[in-house]
XYZ file of N, CA and C in Angstrom:
327
model
N 142.696 82.265 36.261
C 142.064 83.558 36.369
C 141.622 84.056 34.993
N 142.520 83.872 34.029
C 142.209 84.307 32.687
C 141.018 83.528 32.133
N 140.927 82.288 32.570
C 139.823 81.461 32.121
C 138.494 82.030 32.645
N 138.445 82.475 33.886
C 137.233 83.047 34.456
C 136.833 84.339 33.748
N 137.826 85.121 33.398
C 137.562 86.361 32.664
C 136.997 86.033 31.297
N 137.541 85.025 30.622
C 137.062 84.630 29.296
C 135.641 84.079 29.385
N 135.362 83.264 30.381
C 134.009 82.714 30.571
C 133.038 83.845 30.887
N 133.428 84.769 31.734
C 132.554 85.899 32.070
C 132.283 86.744 30.829
N 133.312 86.967 29.999
C 133.135 87.730 28.766
C 132.195 86.987 27.823
N 132.340 85.671 27.721
C 131.480 84.868 26.861
C 130.031 84.902 27.357
N 129.837 84.774 28.654
C 128.480 84.849 29.232
C 127.888 86.234 29.002
N 128.713 87.262 29.148
C 128.223 88.626 28.908
C 127.828 88.792 27.447
N 128.641 88.253 26.540
C 128.313 88.347 25.101
C 127.030 87.592 24.795
N 126.871 86.409 25.353
C 125.638 85.642 25.145
C 124.428 86.364 25.730
N 124.602 86.961 26.874
C 123.517 87.735 27.484
C 123.129 88.926 26.621
N 124.124 89.614 26.092
C 123.839 90.751 25.203
C 123.164 90.297 23.912
N 123.612 89.147 23.382
C 122.960 88.617 22.174
C 121.497 88.284 22.451
N 121.236 87.685 23.591
C 119.852 87.375 23.968
C 119.024 88.639 24.134
N 119.593 89.650 24.752
C 118.872 90.917 24.931
C 118.595 91.576 23.585
N 119.571 91.537 22.671
C 119.363 92.112 21.340
C 118.297 91.343 20.563
N 118.305 90.023 20.700
C 117.294 89.216 20.010
C 115.898 89.564 20.546
N 115.790 89.685 21.875
C 114.513 90.026 22.482
C 114.065 91.425 22.047
N 114.989 92.376 22.009
C 114.665 93.745 21.592
C 114.261 93.798 20.123
N 114.910 93.014 19.265
C 114.553 93.027 17.842
C 113.137 92.494 17.647
N 112.741 91.522 18.456
C 111.374 91.011 18.401
C 110.390 92.096 18.838
N 110.741 92.798 19.905
C 109.877 93.882 20.393
C 109.771 95.000 19.360
N 110.891 95.334 18.734
C 110.885 96.390 17.708
C 110.019 95.966 16.533
N 110.110 94.703 16.137
C 109.269 94.203 15.036
C 107.794 94.314 15.367
N 107.434 93.948 16.595
C 106.030 94.063 17.019
C 105.574 95.522 17.030
N 106.439 96.410 17.484
C 106.086 97.829 17.536
C 105.941 98.415 16.129
N 106.779 97.959 15.196
C 106.646 98.435 13.807
C 105.323 97.977 13.200
N 104.952 96.739 13.464
C 103.673 96.233 12.964
C 102.510 97.015 13.578
N 102.571 97.290 14.866
C 101.519 98.070 15.531
C 101.448 99.487 14.980
N 102.608 100.093 14.734
C 102.648 101.428 14.166
C 102.019 101.446 12.772
N 102.309 100.438 11.970
C 101.713 100.364 10.631
C 100.200 100.230 10.716
N 99.729 99.388 11.630
C 98.289 99.208 11.791
C 97.615 100.502 12.236
N 98.212 101.191 13.189
C 97.638 102.451 13.669
C 97.659 103.527 12.587
N 98.714 103.551 11.782
C 98.788 104.518 10.680
C 97.672 104.256 9.673
N 97.422 102.990 9.366
C 96.321 102.656 8.440
C 94.977 103.061 9.037
N 94.813 102.852 10.355
C 93.560 103.241 11.002
C 93.343 104.751 10.946
N 94.395 105.510 11.186
C 94.279 106.972 11.124
C 93.922 107.408 9.710
N 94.553 106.793 8.720
C 94.257 107.132 7.328
C 92.799 106.812 7.002
N 92.330 105.649 7.428
C 90.944 105.262 7.160
C 89.967 106.201 7.858
N 90.246 106.565 9.102
C 89.356 107.479 9.824
C 89.346 108.870 9.205
N 90.496 109.316 8.729
C 90.562 110.613 8.057
C 89.733 110.593 6.779
N 89.843 109.508 6.038
C 89.055 109.391 4.807
C 87.564 109.343 5.117
N 87.174 108.653 6.191
C 85.771 108.608 6.581
C 85.259 109.984 6.996
N 86.084 110.737 7.706
C 85.682 112.089 8.111
C 85.504 112.982 6.886
N 86.425 112.871 5.929
C 86.304 113.658 4.702
C 85.036 113.278 3.939
N 84.760 111.979 3.871
C 83.568 111.523 3.171
C 82.302 111.990 3.898
N 82.323 112.004 5.207
C 81.163 112.475 5.973
C 80.914 113.962 5.739
N 82.008 114.742 5.705
C 81.845 116.176 5.417
C 81.282 116.385 4.013
N 81.770 115.616 3.052
C 81.265 115.726 1.687
C 79.792 115.337 1.630
N 79.406 114.267 2.320
C 78.004 113.841 2.338
C 77.111 114.913 2.979
N 77.612 115.547 4.030
C 76.835 116.619 4.670
C 76.670 117.806 3.722
N 77.720 118.134 2.983
C 77.627 119.228 2.014
C 76.617 118.897 0.922
N 76.659 117.652 0.428
C 75.713 117.234 -0.614
C 74.291 117.272 -0.086
N 74.081 116.803 1.148
C 72.740 116.823 1.738
C 72.231 118.252 1.901
N 73.113 119.162 2.278
C 72.700 120.567 2.433
C 72.304 121.170 1.092
N 73.073 120.867 0.060
C 72.745 121.383 -1.279
C 71.422 120.800 -1.758
N 71.223 119.496 -1.524
C 69.958 118.867 -1.940
C 68.775 119.478 -1.191
N 68.943 119.712 0.104
C 67.856 120.310 0.877
C 67.547 121.721 0.380
N 68.584 122.479 0.083
C 68.385 123.834 -0.438
C 67.670 123.798 -1.785
N 68.121 122.868 -2.624
C 67.492 122.746 -3.949
C 66.028 122.321 -3.819
N 65.734 121.389 -2.896
C 64.354 120.957 -2.696
C 63.499 122.102 -2.165
N 64.055 122.916 -1.280
C 63.323 124.074 -0.764
C 63.009 125.056 -1.889
N 64.000 125.317 -2.739
C 63.778 126.230 -3.863
C 62.721 125.674 -4.816
N 62.770 124.360 -5.061
C 61.769 123.752 -5.940
C 60.375 123.860 -5.340
N 60.271 123.686 -4.033
C 58.971 123.789 -3.362
C 58.441 125.213 -3.439
N 59.325 126.179 -3.243
C 58.905 127.582 -3.339
C 58.399 127.895 -4.740
N 59.152 127.440 -5.748
C 58.729 127.673 -7.143
C 57.421 126.946 -7.447
N 57.274 125.722 -6.933
C 56.049 124.964 -7.175
C 54.857 125.658 -6.534
N 55.038 126.145 -5.318
C 53.947 126.862 -4.648
C 53.550 128.112 -5.429
N 54.543 128.827 -5.930
C 54.243 130.026 -6.722
C 53.508 129.646 -8.005
N 53.930 128.579 -8.644
C 53.274 128.131 -9.876
C 51.846 127.693 -9.594
N 51.643 126.966 -8.506
C 50.298 126.510 -8.161
C 49.391 127.694 -7.851
N 49.911 128.672 -7.139
C 49.109 129.872 -6.859
C 48.747 130.598 -8.153
N 49.721 130.672 -9.057
C 49.430 131.331 -10.341
C 48.361 130.563 -11.110
N 48.433 129.238 -11.062
C 47.433 128.428 -11.771
C 46.071 128.569 -11.102
N 46.041 128.599 -9.791
C 44.762 128.743 -9.079
C 44.109 130.085 -9.378
N 44.920 131.084 -9.641
C 44.377 132.424 -9.894
C 43.995 132.640 -11.358
N 44.250 131.653 -12.219
C 43.889 131.785 -13.637
C 42.380 131.655 -13.809
N 41.883 132.336 -14.792
C 40.485 132.188 -15.192
C 40.512 131.286 -16.426
N 40.175 130.005 -16.242
C 40.334 129.027 -17.310
C 39.177 129.011 -18.291
N 38.036 129.336 -17.861
C 36.894 129.370 -18.774
C 36.642 128.013 -19.407
N 36.730 127.936 -20.760
C 36.429 126.708 -21.494
C 37.456 125.604 -21.229
N 38.642 125.947 -20.843
C 39.727 124.968 -20.679
C 39.716 124.277 -19.322
N 38.715 124.534 -18.520
C 38.700 123.989 -17.169
C 38.669 122.463 -17.155
N 38.140 121.821 -18.216
C 38.047 120.362 -18.271
C 39.215 119.722 -19.020
N 40.216 120.504 -19.400
C 41.346 119.978 -20.191
C 42.232 119.075 -19.324
N 42.986 118.183 -19.997
C 43.927 117.299 -19.313
C 45.035 118.119 -18.651
N 45.480 117.685 -17.490
C 46.598 118.352 -16.803
C 47.899 117.821 -17.379
N 48.811 118.715 -17.664
C 50.138 118.339 -18.168
C 50.836 117.429 -17.139
N 51.537 116.370 -17.599
C 52.202 115.454 -16.645
C 53.221 116.158 -15.749
N 53.933 117.151 -16.293
C 54.899 117.875 -15.458
C 54.176 118.665 -14.360
N 53.064 119.256 -14.720
C 52.279 119.989 -13.739
C 51.697 119.042 -12.697
N 51.269 117.873 -13.137
C 50.746 116.880 -12.190
C 51.831 116.445 -11.212
N 53.067 116.334 -11.693
C 54.172 115.969 -10.802
C 54.417 117.067 -9.783
N 54.341 118.329 -10.223
C 54.521 119.445 -9.302
C 53.394 119.450 -8.264
N 52.167 119.216 -8.717
C 51.030 119.214 -7.794
C 51.110 118.047 -6.815
N 51.787 116.974 -7.176
C 51.894 115.803 -6.325
C 52.997 115.878 -5.301
N 53.767 116.955 -5.239
C 54.854 117.069 -4.265
C 54.306 117.103 -2.840
N 55.111 116.625 -1.896
C 54.679 116.546 -0.491
C 54.414 117.907 0.122
N 55.283 118.889 -0.174
C 55.223 120.160 0.544
C 54.263 121.169 -0.062
N 53.571 120.777 -1.110
C 52.645 121.704 -1.761
C 51.297 121.608 -1.039
N 50.766 122.735 -0.563
C 49.494 122.673 0.152
C 48.348 122.285 -0.783
N 47.399 121.541 -0.244
C 46.239 121.119 -1.039
C 45.334 122.315 -1.309
N 44.583 122.212 -2.402
C 43.663 123.298 -2.767
C 42.491 123.297 -1.790
N 42.103 124.460 -1.324
C 40.999 124.572 -0.346
C 39.677 124.384 -1.005
């Protein structure tokens, strides 16, 4: 009888060892998956931050381009309203030529 109890205890211990071994493998897999998901969340957070920064930069650039266009239009109107007289055939300054070459500046009628 004692022998059966000892064998049953040994089988139970072996069964528990097998279950613990199987669980440790599962825990290892879950830790690896958790690490991978944590890295993915970190990468996505960084991408979202970078996207917000890019949107802010694009908005500032658009605002700056709008302001430059407004100033260029005002400068062109001021130049069109000048009475040049003898200087009408003079060379155009390269900076002024660049302003006149902008896309959003209306052509002279």
